[in-house]
Coordinates of C-alpha atoms and ligand atoms in Angstrom, one line a residue:
M1165 CA 0.0 0.0 0.0
G1166 CA 3.0 2.2 0.2
V1167 CA 2.2 3.5 3.7
R1168 CA 4.8 3.6 6.4
F1169 CA 4.4 1.9 9.8
S1170 CA 6.3 3.1 12.9
P1171 CA 8.2 0.6 15.0
Q1172 CA 5.8 1.5 17.8
L1173 CA 2.8 0.4 15.8
I1174 CA 4.5 -2.8 14.8
D1175 CA 5.2 -3.6 18.5
E1176 CA 1.7 -2.6 19.4
I1177 CA 0.3 -5.1 16.9
K1178 CA 2.7 -7.9 18.0
S1179 CA 1.8 -7.4 21.6
R1180 CA -1.9 -7.7 20.9
V1181 CA -1.9 -10.8 18.7
N1182 CA -0.7 -14.3 19.8
I1183 CA 1.7 -15.9 17.3
V1184 CA 0.6 -19.4 18.5
E1185 CA -3.0 -18.6 17.6
I1186 CA -2.0 -17.1 14.1
V1187 CA 0.4 -20.0 13.2
G1188 CA -2.2 -22.4 14.6
Q1189 CA -4.6 -21.5 11.8
Y1190 CA -2.2 -23.0 9.3
V1191 CA -0.2 -25.6 11.3
S1192 CA -1.5 -28.1 13.8
L1193 CA 0.6 -27.4 16.9
R1194 CA 1.0 -29.3 20.2
P1195 CA 2.6 -28.0 23.4
S1196 CA 6.1 -29.1 24.2
G1197 CA 7.6 -27.5 27.3
R1198 CA 7.3 -23.7 27.0
N1199 CA 6.9 -23.9 23.3
Y1200 CA 4.6 -25.4 20.6
V1201 CA 5.8 -27.8 17.9
G1202 CA 4.3 -29.0 14.6
L1203 CA 5.1 -30.2 11.1
C1204 CA 6.9 -27.4 9.2
P1205 CA 4.7 -25.8 6.5
F1206 CA 7.8 -24.7 4.6
H1207 CA 9.5 -28.0 4.0
S1208 CA 8.2 -31.5 3.9
E1209 CA 8.9 -33.6 7.0
K1210 CA 7.6 -36.5 9.0
T1211 CA 8.8 -35.5 12.5
P1212 CA 8.1 -32.0 13.8
S1213 CA 11.0 -29.6 13.8
F1214 CA 8.9 -26.5 13.6
T1215 CA 8.7 -24.6 16.9
V1216 CA 6.7 -21.6 18.0
S1217 CA 7.7 -19.7 21.1
P1218 CA 4.9 -17.7 22.8
D1219 CA 7.5 -16.0 25.1
K1220 CA 9.6 -14.6 22.3
Q1221 CA 6.6 -14.4 19.8
L1222 CA 8.8 -16.1 17.2
F1223 CA 8.8 -19.2 15.1
H1224 CA 11.7 -21.3 13.9
C1225 CA 12.2 -24.5 12.0
F1226 CA 15.3 -26.6 12.8
G1227 CA 14.8 -28.5 9.6
C1228 CA 14.9 -25.7 7.0
Q1229 CA 16.1 -22.8 9.2
T1230 CA 13.0 -20.7 8.4
G1231 CA 12.0 -18.4 11.2
G1232 CA 10.8 -15.0 12.2
D1233 CA 8.0 -13.1 13.8
V1234 CA 4.3 -13.3 13.2
F1235 CA 4.5 -10.9 10.2
A1236 CA 7.2 -13.0 8.6
F1237 CA 5.1 -16.1 9.1
L1238 CA 2.1 -14.7 7.3
M1239 CA 4.2 -13.2 4.5
K1240 CA 5.9 -16.5 3.8
R1241 CA 2.9 -18.7 4.3
T1242 CA 0.4 -16.7 2.3
G1243 CA 2.6 -14.7 0.0
I1244 CA 1.3 -11.3 1.1
S1245 CA 3.5 -8.3 1.5
F1246 CA 4.7 -6.8 4.8
S1247 CA 2.2 -4.0 4.7
E1248 CA -0.7 -6.4 3.9
A1249 CA 0.4 -8.5 6.9
V1250 CA 0.4 -5.4 9.1
Q1251 CA -3.1 -4.5 7.9
Q1252 CA -4.5 -8.0 8.5
L1253 CA -3.1 -8.3 12.0
A1254 CA -4.0 -4.8 12.9
Q1255 CA -7.6 -5.5 12.0
R1256 CA -7.4 -8.7 14.1
A1257 CA -6.0 -6.7 17.0
G1258 CA -8.7 -4.1 16.7
I1259 CA -6.3 -1.3 15.8
D1260 CA -7.6 1.4 13.5
L1261 CA -4.8 1.8 11.0
E1262 CA -6.6 4.4 8.9
R1263 CA -6.6 6.8 11.8
L1264 CA -3.0 6.0 12.9
V1265 CA -1.1 6.0 9.6
H1266 CA -3.0 8.3 7.4
S1267 CA -1.9 11.9 7.8
P1268 CA -3.7 14.3 5.5
V1269 CA -0.9 14.0 2.9
D1270 CA -1.0 10.2 3.1
A1271 CA -4.8 10.2 2.7
A1272 CA -4.5 12.4 -0.4
R1273 CA -1.9 10.1 -1.8
E1274 CA -4.0 7.1 -1.1
R1275 CA -7.0 8.7 -2.8
R1276 CA -4.8 9.3 -5.9
R1277 CA -3.7 5.7 -5.9
Q1278 CA -7.3 4.5 -5.8
Q1279 CA -8.1 6.8 -8.7
L1280 CA -5.2 5.5 -10.7
L1281 CA -6.2 1.9 -10.0
E1282 CA -9.7 2.7 -11.2
I1283 CA -8.3 4.2 -14.5
N1284 CA -6.2 1.1 -15.1
R1285 CA -9.2 -1.1 -14.4
L1286 CA -11.3 0.9 -17.0
A1287 CA -8.5 0.8 -19.5
S1288 CA -8.1 -3.0 -19.1
G1289 CA -11.8 -3.5 -19.7
F1290 CA -11.7 -1.3 -22.7
F1291 CA -8.7 -3.1 -24.3
R1292 CA -10.3 -6.4 -23.7
Q1293 CA -13.5 -5.3 -25.4
M1294 CA -11.5 -4.0 -28.4
L1295 CA -9.7 -7.3 -28.8
H1296 CA -13.0 -9.1 -29.3
G1297 CA -14.5 -6.4 -31.5
P1298 CA -14.0 -5.5 -35.2
A1299 CA -10.9 -3.4 -34.5
G1300 CA -9.2 -6.4 -32.8
A1301 CA -8.9 -8.6 -35.9
A1302 CA -5.2 -8.1 -36.4
A1303 CA -4.5 -8.9 -32.7
R1304 CA -6.7 -12.0 -32.8
D1305 CA -4.8 -13.1 -35.9
Y1306 CA -1.5 -12.6 -34.1
L1307 CA -2.7 -14.7 -31.1
A1308 CA -3.9 -17.4 -33.5
R1309 CA -0.5 -17.5 -35.3
R1310 CA 1.1 -17.9 -31.9
A1311 CA -1.4 -20.6 -31.1
I1312 CA -2.6 -18.9 -27.9
Q1313 CA -5.8 -20.4 -26.7
P1314 CA -8.9 -18.5 -25.6
A1315 CA -8.5 -19.8 -22.0
M1316 CA -5.1 -18.0 -21.9
V1317 CA -6.5 -14.8 -23.4
E1318 CA -9.0 -14.9 -20.6
R1319 CA -6.6 -15.9 -17.8
Y1320 CA -4.1 -13.2 -18.7
Q1321 CA -6.9 -10.7 -19.6
L1322 CA -5.2 -9.8 -22.9
G1323 CA -6.5 -6.8 -24.9
F1324 CA -6.0 -4.6 -27.9
A1325 CA -5.2 -0.9 -28.0
P1326 CA -6.6 0.5 -31.2
A1327 CA -5.1 3.1 -33.5
G1328 CA -5.7 6.8 -33.2
D1329 CA -7.4 8.5 -30.3
V1330 CA -10.3 6.1 -29.7
F1331 CA -9.0 5.2 -26.3
A1332 CA -8.5 8.9 -25.3
R1333 CA -12.1 9.6 -26.3
F1334 CA -13.3 6.6 -24.3
L1335 CA -11.5 7.9 -21.2
A1336 CA -13.0 11.4 -21.7
K1337 CA -16.5 9.8 -21.9
Q1338 CA -15.9 8.0 -18.7
G1339 CA -15.1 11.3 -17.0
V1340 CA -11.4 10.6 -16.6
S1341 CA -9.3 13.8 -16.6
P1342 CA -6.5 13.8 -19.2
E1343 CA -4.1 14.9 -16.5
L1344 CA -4.8 11.8 -14.4
A1345 CA -4.6 9.5 -17.5
V1346 CA -1.2 11.0 -18.2
E1347 CA -0.1 10.3 -14.6
A1348 CA -1.4 6.8 -15.0
G1349 CA 0.9 6.5 -18.1
L1350 CA -1.9 5.7 -20.4
L1351 CA -1.9 9.0 -22.3
L1352 CA 1.0 11.1 -23.4
P1353 CA 1.0 14.8 -23.1
G1354 CA 0.0 16.4 -26.5
R1355 CA 2.7 18.3 -28.4
D1356 CA 2.3 21.8 -29.7
G1357 CA -0.9 22.5 -27.8
R1358 CA -2.6 19.3 -29.0
P1359 CA -4.6 17.2 -26.5
P1360 CA -3.0 14.2 -24.8
Y1361 CA -3.1 11.0 -26.9
P1362 CA -2.8 7.3 -26.2
R1363 CA 0.6 5.9 -25.3
F1364 CA -0.4 2.4 -26.6
R1365 CA -1.6 2.3 -30.1
E1366 CA -2.1 -0.8 -32.4
R1367 CA -0.7 -3.0 -29.7
L1368 CA -1.6 -6.3 -28.2
M1369 CA -2.1 -5.4 -24.5
F1370 CA -0.8 -7.4 -21.5
P1371 CA -2.2 -6.0 -18.2
I1372 CA 0.3 -6.2 -15.4
A1373 CA -1.3 -6.8 -12.0
D1374 CA -0.2 -6.5 -8.4
Q1375 CA -0.3 -9.4 -5.9
A1376 CA -4.0 -8.8 -5.3
G1377 CA -4.7 -9.1 -9.1
R1378 CA -5.4 -5.4 -9.6
V1379 CA -4.1 -3.9 -12.8
I1380 CA -1.3 -1.4 -12.2
G1381 CA 0.3 -1.1 -15.6
F1382 CA 0.5 -2.5 -19.1
G1383 CA 2.9 -4.0 -21.6
G1384 CA 2.0 -3.7 -25.3
R1385 CA 3.3 -5.5 -28.3
L1386 CA 3.2 -3.5 -31.6
L1387 CA 1.2 -5.3 -34.3
V1388 CA 2.2 -3.2 -37.3
D1389 CA 5.4 -1.7 -38.7
R1390 CA 5.9 1.8 -37.3
A1391 CA 9.2 3.5 -37.8
G1392 CA 11.1 4.2 -34.6
A1393 CA 8.5 2.5 -32.4
P1394 CA 9.7 -0.3 -30.1
K1395 CA 8.2 -3.7 -30.5
Y1396 CA 7.4 -3.9 -26.8
L1397 CA 6.4 -1.0 -24.7
N1398 CA 5.7 -0.9 -21.0
S1399 CA 3.9 1.6 -18.8
P1400 CA 6.3 4.2 -17.4
E1401 CA 7.1 4.4 -13.7
T1402 CA 3.9 5.7 -12.0
P1403 CA 2.8 5.9 -8.3
L1404 CA 1.4 2.4 -8.9
F1405 CA 3.8 0.8 -11.3
S1406 CA 7.5 0.2 -10.8
K1407 CA 9.3 -2.2 -13.1
G1408 CA 11.8 -3.3 -10.5
R1409 CA 9.0 -4.3 -8.1
V1410 CA 6.7 -6.4 -10.2
L1411 CA 6.8 -9.8 -11.9
Y1412 CA 4.4 -10.4 -14.7
G1413 CA 1.8 -13.1 -13.8
L1414 CA 2.9 -13.6 -10.2
H1415 CA -0.6 -13.3 -8.8
L1416 CA -1.7 -16.1 -11.2
A1417 CA 1.4 -18.3 -10.6
R1418 CA 1.3 -18.0 -6.8
E1419 CA -0.9 -20.9 -6.0
A1420 CA 0.9 -23.4 -8.2
A1421 CA 4.3 -22.1 -7.1
R1422 CA 3.4 -22.7 -3.5
K1423 CA 2.1 -26.1 -4.2
T1424 CA 5.2 -27.3 -6.0
G1425 CA 7.8 -25.1 -4.3
V1426 CA 9.1 -24.0 -7.7
V1427 CA 8.6 -20.9 -9.8
I1428 CA 9.8 -20.7 -13.4
V1429 CA 11.0 -17.3 -14.6
V1430 CA 11.0 -16.3 -18.2
E1431 CA 11.8 -13.1 -19.9
G1432 CA 8.8 -12.2 -22.1
Y1433 CA 5.0 -12.0 -21.8
M1434 CA 4.5 -14.5 -24.6
D1435 CA 7.0 -17.0 -23.0
C1436 CA 5.0 -16.7 -19.8
I1437 CA 1.6 -17.3 -21.4
S1438 CA 2.9 -20.1 -23.7
L1439 CA 4.5 -22.0 -20.8
C1440 CA 1.3 -21.7 -18.8
Q1441 CA -0.6 -23.1 -21.8
H1442 CA 1.8 -26.0 -22.0
G1443 CA 1.3 -27.2 -18.5
V1444 CA 3.4 -24.8 -16.4
P1445 CA 1.1 -22.5 -14.4
N1446 CA 3.8 -21.6 -11.9
V1447 CA 5.5 -19.2 -14.4
V1448 CA 6.3 -15.5 -14.2
A1449 CA 8.1 -13.1 -16.5
S1450 CA 10.7 -10.6 -15.4
L1451 CA 10.0 -7.3 -17.0
G1452 CA 13.6 -6.3 -17.3
T1453 CA 16.7 -8.5 -17.7
A1454 CA 18.4 -7.7 -14.3
F1455 CA 16.6 -8.9 -11.1
T1456 CA 16.1 -6.6 -8.2
D1457 CA 16.2 -7.6 -4.6
M1458 CA 12.5 -6.8 -4.3
Q1459 CA 11.6 -9.2 -7.1
A1460 CA 13.8 -11.8 -5.6
Q1461 CA 12.0 -11.4 -2.2
A1462 CA 8.6 -11.6 -3.9
L1463 CA 9.7 -14.9 -5.4
A1464 CA 11.1 -16.2 -2.1
R1465 CA 7.7 -15.7 -0.6
V1466 CA 6.0 -18.2 -2.9
A1467 CA 8.7 -20.8 -3.6
E1468 CA 12.0 -22.2 -2.5
R1469 CA 13.4 -22.9 -5.9
V1470 CA 13.6 -20.7 -9.0
V1471 CA 14.1 -22.2 -12.5
I1472 CA 15.4 -19.6 -15.0
A1473 CA 14.1 -20.3 -18.5
F1474 CA 15.8 -17.6 -20.6
D1475 CA 16.9 -18.3 -24.1
A1476 CA 20.5 -19.7 -24.2
D1477 CA 22.2 -16.3 -24.8
A1478 CA 20.3 -14.4 -22.2
A1479 CA 20.8 -17.2 -19.6
G1480 CA 24.5 -17.0 -20.1
Q1481 CA 24.5 -13.3 -19.8
A1482 CA 22.4 -13.3 -16.7
A1483 CA 24.6 -15.8 -15.1
A1484 CA 27.7 -13.8 -16.0
R1485 CA 26.2 -10.6 -14.7
R1486 CA 25.4 -12.1 -11.3
T1487 CA 21.7 -11.3 -11.6
L1488 CA 21.1 -14.9 -10.7
D1489 CA 23.1 -14.4 -7.5
I1490 CA 20.5 -11.8 -6.4
L1491 CA 18.0 -14.7 -6.3
R1492 CA 20.5 -16.9 -4.5
K1493 CA 21.0 -14.2 -1.9
A1494 CA 17.3 -14.0 -1.2
G1495 CA 17.6 -17.6 -0.1
L1496 CA 16.3 -19.2 -3.3
R1497 CA 17.8 -22.3 -4.9
V1498 CA 18.5 -21.3 -8.5
A1499 CA 18.6 -23.7 -11.5
V1500 CA 18.8 -22.9 -15.2
M1501 CA 16.6 -24.6 -17.7
Q1502 CA 18.5 -25.5 -20.8
L1503 CA 16.9 -24.7 -24.1
P1504 CA 18.2 -25.6 -27.6
I1505 CA 20.3 -22.7 -28.9
G1506 CA 18.2 -20.1 -30.7
Q1507 CA 14.9 -21.2 -29.2
D1508 CA 13.0 -19.1 -26.6
P1509 CA 10.7 -20.9 -24.2
D1510 CA 7.6 -20.0 -26.3
E1511 CA 9.1 -21.6 -29.4
F1512 CA 10.3 -24.6 -27.4
A1513 CA 6.9 -25.2 -25.9
R1514 CA 5.1 -24.9 -29.2
R1515 CA 7.5 -27.2 -31.0
H1516 CA 7.9 -29.9 -28.4
G1517 CA 4.8 -29.9 -26.3
P1518 CA 3.9 -30.1 -22.6
E1519 CA 5.9 -33.4 -21.9
A1520 CA 9.1 -31.9 -23.2
V1521 CA 8.5 -28.7 -21.2
A1522 CA 8.0 -30.8 -18.0
R1523 CA 11.2 -32.7 -18.7
A1524 CA 13.1 -29.5 -19.3
V1525 CA 11.9 -28.0 -16.0
A1526 CA 12.7 -31.1 -14.1
G1527 CA 16.1 -31.3 -15.8
A1528 CA 17.1 -27.7 -15.0
V1529 CA 20.7 -27.7 -13.7
P1530 CA 21.7 -26.0 -10.5
L1531 CA 23.3 -22.6 -10.9
V1532 CA 26.8 -23.7 -10.0
E1533 CA 26.7 -26.6 -12.4
Y1534 CA 25.4 -24.3 -15.1
K1535 CA 28.3 -21.9 -14.5
L1536 CA 30.8 -24.8 -14.6
Q1537 CA 29.4 -25.9 -17.9
Q1538 CA 30.0 -22.4 -19.3
V1539 CA 33.7 -22.5 -18.3
L1540 CA 34.6 -26.2 -19.0
P1541 CA 35.6 -27.2 -22.5
V1542 CA 33.3 -29.6 -24.2
T1543 CA 35.8 -32.2 -25.3
G1544 CA 38.9 -33.6 -23.4
A1545 CA 41.4 -32.7 -26.1
V1546 CA 42.5 -29.2 -25.1
S1547 CA 45.8 -27.5 -24.8
V1548 CA 47.6 -27.2 -21.5
E1549 CA 47.0 -23.5 -21.4
A1550 CA 43.3 -23.8 -22.1
K1551 CA 43.2 -26.5 -19.4
A1552 CA 44.9 -24.1 -16.9
R1553 CA 42.5 -21.3 -17.8
A1554 CA 39.5 -23.7 -17.4
V1555 CA 40.8 -24.9 -14.0
E1556 CA 41.1 -21.3 -12.7
A1557 CA 37.6 -20.3 -14.0
A1558 CA 36.0 -23.4 -12.6
L1559 CA 37.6 -23.0 -9.2
A1560 CA 36.4 -19.4 -9.0
V1561 CA 32.9 -20.7 -9.5
I1562 CA 33.3 -23.4 -6.9
A1563 CA 34.8 -21.0 -4.4
E1564 CA 31.4 -19.3 -4.2
V1565 CA 29.8 -22.5 -2.9
E1566 CA 29.4 -22.4 0.8
S1567 CA 29.2 -26.1 1.7
A1568 CA 32.6 -27.8 1.8
V1569 CA 30.9 -31.1 0.8
E1570 CA 29.4 -29.6 -2.3
Q1571 CA 32.7 -27.9 -3.1
E1572 CA 34.4 -31.3 -3.0
G1573 CA 31.8 -32.8 -5.2
Y1574 CA 32.1 -30.1 -7.8
M1575 CA 35.9 -30.4 -7.7
E1576 CA 35.6 -34.1 -8.5
L1577 CA 33.5 -33.3 -11.5
V1578 CA 36.1 -30.8 -12.7
A1579 CA 38.9 -33.3 -12.1
R1580 CA 37.1 -35.9 -14.2
R1581 CA 36.2 -33.5 -17.0
L1582 CA 39.6 -31.9 -17.3
G1583 CA 41.7 -35.0 -16.5
V1584 CA 43.4 -33.3 -13.6
S1585 CA 44.1 -34.9 -10.2
M1586 CA 42.2 -33.8 -7.1
D1587 CA 45.5 -33.0 -5.4
T1588 CA 46.3 -30.5 -8.2
L1589 CA 42.9 -28.9 -7.8
R1590 CA 43.3 -28.6 -4.1
V1591 CA 46.6 -26.9 -4.5
E1592 CA 45.1 -24.5 -7.1
M1593 CA 42.1 -23.8 -4.9
A1594 CA 44.4 -23.0 -1.9
R1595 CA 46.4 -20.7 -4.2
I1596 CA 43.4 -18.7 -5.5
S1597 CA 41.7 -18.4 -2.1
G1598 CA 44.5 -16.8 -0.2
N1599 CA 48.1 -18.1 -0.2
D1600 CA 49.9 -16.0 -2.7
H1601 CA 50.1 -12.4 -3.8
A1602 CA 47.0 -12.3 -6.0
G1603 CA 45.0 -14.1 -3.4
P1604 CA 44.4 -12.0 -0.4
A1605 CA 42.3 -9.3 -2.1
R1606 CA 39.8 -11.8 -3.4
H1607 CA 39.8 -13.8 -0.2
R1608 CA 39.3 -10.9 2.0
M1609 CA 36.6 -9.4 -0.1
G1610 CA 34.8 -12.7 -0.4
K1611 CA 34.8 -12.9 3.4
I1612 CA 33.4 -9.5 3.9
R1613 CA 30.6 -10.1 1.5
H1614 CA 29.8 -13.4 3.2
N1615 CA 29.8 -12.1 6.8
N1616 CA 28.2 -8.8 6.1
R1617 CA 25.2 -9.2 3.9
G1618 CA 23.9 -5.7 4.7
F1619 CA 26.2 -2.8 4.2
P1620 CA 27.6 -1.2 7.3
G1621 CA 25.7 2.0 6.6
E1622 CA 22.5 0.1 6.2
Q1623 CA 21.9 -0.9 9.8
G1624 CA 20.9 2.4 11.3
E1625 CA 18.9 3.2 8.3
Q1626 CA 16.0 0.9 8.5
T1627 CA 14.0 2.5 11.3
S1628 CA 10.8 0.8 10.0
R1629 CA 10.4 -2.3 7.9
G1630 CA 8.6 -2.2 4.6
G1631 CA 8.2 1.3 3.4
R1632 CA 11.5 2.8 4.3
A1633 CA 13.6 0.0 3.0
A1634 CA 12.6 0.6 -0.6
G1635 CA 14.1 4.0 -1.0
G1636 CA 17.1 2.9 1.1
D1637 CA 17.9 0.0 -1.3
R1638 CA 17.6 2.2 -4.4
L1639 CA 19.9 4.8 -2.8
L1640 CA 22.5 2.3 -1.7
G1641 CA 22.6 0.8 -5.2
A1642 CA 23.2 4.2 -6.7
E1643 CA 25.7 5.2 -4.1
Q1644 CA 27.7 2.0 -4.7
V1645 CA 27.7 2.5 -8.5
V1646 CA 28.8 6.1 -8.3
L1647 CA 31.6 5.2 -5.8
R1648 CA 32.7 2.2 -7.8
H1649 CA 33.1 4.3 -10.9
I1650 CA 35.1 6.9 -8.9
L1651 CA 37.3 4.1 -7.5
A1652 CA 37.9 2.7 -10.9
G1653 CA 38.9 6.2 -12.1
D1654 CA 36.4 6.2 -15.0
S1655 CA 34.4 9.2 -13.9
P1656 CA 35.9 12.7 -13.5
A1657 CA 36.9 14.0 -10.1
R1658 CA 34.3 16.7 -10.3
V1659 CA 31.7 14.1 -9.6
L1660 CA 33.0 14.0 -6.1
A1661 CA 32.8 17.7 -5.7
E1662 CA 29.2 17.8 -7.0
L1663 CA 28.2 15.3 -4.4
D1664 CA 29.8 17.3 -1.5
G1665 CA 27.3 18.2 1.2
P1666 CA 26.1 17.3 4.6
D1667 CA 23.2 15.1 3.7
V1668 CA 24.1 13.7 0.3
W1669 CA 25.1 10.3 1.6
S1670 CA 22.9 7.8 3.2
S1671 CA 25.0 7.2 6.4
P1672 CA 28.1 8.5 8.2
V1673 CA 30.0 5.4 7.0
V1674 CA 29.4 6.2 3.4
A1675 CA 30.2 9.9 3.9
G1676 CA 33.5 8.7 5.6
A1677 CA 34.2 6.4 2.7
V1678 CA 33.8 9.4 0.3
R1679 CA 36.3 11.4 2.3
L1680 CA 38.7 8.5 2.1
L1681 CA 38.2 8.5 -1.6
A1682 CA 38.7 12.2 -2.0
G1683 CA 42.0 12.0 -0.1
R1684 CA 43.5 9.1 -1.8
P1685 CA 47.0 9.4 -3.3
A1686 CA 47.4 9.7 -7.1
G1687 CA 48.7 6.2 -7.5
A1688 CA 45.5 4.8 -6.0
V1689 CA 43.6 5.4 -9.2
Q1690 CA 46.0 3.2 -11.2
D1691 CA 45.7 0.3 -8.7
P1692 CA 42.5 0.6 -6.7
A1693 CA 42.8 -3.0 -5.3
A1694 CA 46.2 -2.4 -3.8
W1695 CA 45.2 0.9 -2.3
L1696 CA 42.0 -0.7 -0.8
L1697 CA 44.0 -3.5 0.7
G1698 CA 46.4 -1.1 2.4
L1699 CA 43.6 0.7 4.2
P1700 CA 43.1 0.0 7.9
D1701 CA 40.3 -2.2 9.0
T1702 CA 37.6 0.4 9.5
A1703 CA 33.9 0.4 8.6
E1704 CA 34.5 3.0 5.9
A1705 CA 37.4 1.0 4.3
N1706 CA 35.3 -2.2 4.5
W1707 CA 32.4 -0.5 2.8
L1708 CA 34.7 0.6 -0.1
R1709 CA 36.2 -2.9 -0.4
E1710 CA 32.7 -4.4 -0.5
V1711 CA 31.7 -1.9 -3.2
W1712 CA 34.8 -2.8 -5.2
A1713 CA 34.1 -6.5 -4.8
Q1714 CA 30.7 -6.0 -6.4
G1715 CA 32.2 -5.5 -9.8
A1716 CA 29.0 -6.1 -11.8
L1717 CA 27.4 -2.9 -10.4
A1718 CA 29.7 -0.8 -12.6
E1719 CA 27.7 -1.8 -15.7
V1720 CA 25.3 1.0 -14.9
P1721 CA 26.8 4.2 -16.3
W1722 CA 27.9 6.6 -13.5
Q1723 CA 25.8 9.4 -15.0
E1724 CA 22.7 7.4 -14.6
A1725 CA 23.6 6.4 -11.0
L1726 CA 24.5 10.0 -10.1
H1727 CA 21.1 11.1 -11.5
S1728 CA 19.2 8.6 -9.4
L1729 CA 21.2 9.5 -6.3
K1730 CA 20.2 13.1 -6.7
Q1731 CA 16.6 12.2 -7.5
E1732 CA 16.4 10.1 -4.4
R1733 CA 17.8 13.0 -2.3
I1734 CA 15.0 15.2 -3.7
R1735 CA 12.4 12.6 -2.9
Q1736 CA 13.6 12.3 0.6
R1737 CA 13.5 16.1 1.1
L1738 CA 10.0 16.1 -0.4
A1739 CA 8.8 13.4 2.0
S1740 CA 10.2 15.4 4.9
L1741 CA 8.5 18.6 3.6
E1742 CA 5.3 16.7 3.3
R1743 CA 5.5 15.6 6.9
Q1744 CA 6.2 19.2 8.0
L1745 CA 3.4 20.5 5.9
S1746 CA 0.8 18.1 7.2
A1747 CA 2.0 18.9 10.8
L1748 CA 1.3 22.6 10.1
E1749 CA -2.0 21.8 8.6
V1750 CA -3.0 20.0 11.8
E1751 CA -1.8 22.9 13.9
G1752 CA -4.0 25.3 12.0
G1753 CA -3.7 29.1 11.9
A1754 CA -0.2 29.3 13.5
G1755 CA 2.9 29.5 11.3
A1756 CA 1.3 30.8 8.1
G1757 CA 4.7 32.3 7.0
M1758 CA 6.3 28.9 7.6
L1759 CA 3.7 27.2 5.6
A1760 CA 4.1 29.5 2.6
R1761 CA 7.9 29.1 2.7
L1762 CA 7.6 25.3 2.8
L1763 CA 5.1 25.3 0.0
V1764 CA 7.5 27.3 -2.2
E1765 CA 10.3 24.8 -1.6
Y1766 CA 7.9 21.9 -2.1
K1767 CA 6.8 23.2 -5.5
R1768 CA 10.3 23.9 -6.6
L1769 CA 11.5 20.4 -5.6
R1770 CA 8.6 18.7 -7.3
S1771 CA 9.3 20.5 -10.5
D1772 CA 13.0 19.5 -10.2
L1773 CA 11.9 15.9 -9.9
F1774 CA 9.0 15.6 -12.3
G1775 CA 9.8 18.5 -14.6
A1776 CA 6.3 19.8 -14.0
Ligands
ZN1927 ZN1 11.1 -26.3 7.9

């Protein structure tokens, strides 16, 4: 819902509900000493290792190590979000959330969200009607060519956006203001004084829904040739829709994913629908190529295992870019479904049918194995140099595995494939993980990453769960990218100067890290790793080492990261102004001058941010 809950409210709710009672609705519990035990709902077991402690108001499973408070239980068991869990439990506890969390500004924002939801609902209905009417013939042809059945058209609520301004006229007739339709991302502002016109024209429409199944945005596939127009177009970022937060089809896949413990992730809308039609209802599509933490967490709430079904090239790239590691970090087991080169999941499903799809899902290889396949040569007859390179690359993959037993198993596999003895591999492994000159940097950084999943600056940041974390994550990401570029010496020094200021950085640790960077000697730019290693063992230096170790982040251009960093600052300032404004509104008459001053700043910042 986008509302923020104070820690006091969370504690209040916890103190008023009984975790034993809530968990007891889903798990049959029996008393055991001070606690209650039962069969774990998160993994399959015959003897109970799932424990609920009424004293601590926590649950824990000794079998699968799942645990947490009553909110965590509901989120994991029913797939709802944190704020939905808060709302459910507040209602149960008889706490009036509306009154507590809705300041005047929040209430206005909530009304706006409801209006935007309503427009999306209207739009979705209109597009569906168009698909089945005379205008939708081309779209129906396209669906027939792709062999999409009516049941899937219904399930995914597919539609058609007609040419011209038919849709704009429809909205006007429904009494929707053009301004609101622009904010919803459905109309584009008209150029040269002309009225706003539809963003989606002559496109097959895929409504994108939230967890509750409400339409929050659209994807559209162009059905005609139009110069300069992209084949696929998504809704822009709106107060409802954020690409990094949603997964296409998740609300439809949830039930089947929970039943099987597996969710299949594809890239495109058509891949998703096609797999569903071919017997895989637990399928979602990632709307971009790189996963976000938020998407990974959404998946972790419905399944333990993720099978990536990208086409061969994309899967390779995703693995190389560590996007799959984001899923792993969310506690998911990741496997890669292997498709014939040049075939996407849709094509594969249509050509080979449901049985082949089921076999491919079942035969998905674990992430580590997949990465090993990428680096090991196909045949045994390779040069000594190629063998040495393959050993090094393979051991780097194996070094990421946490279990020593699994490491040993994978090393045996490599030994067999490359015709190298286990002793040789052990010596090599020891060398790359810390006994020679090149080793320490990697080893040390790996260790930091492992021990310290959150960044040092993150701890003090999350004063409330849910709402606050989102902005924090985005900000941390941008900060890391900017600093990584500065470390690598590929952004000009003036970037640092531009970011100088008391509250530019998210925490004192990051600010300290920036000071370290600003004061580094000239030689540090040539060899950042050596400089970083020479730094003392402080939180600031560790933060920088961690940033350096996250090499893949640097794929985002620094200009882009810098931009989002600044935007986030403005957003935070806006939020703080909104709080001050609503406080003044509550106070009434007093502080009229203050109110005027804040409003001026508020308007200026909003126009900075939205260009309005
Ligand atoms: Zn368990």
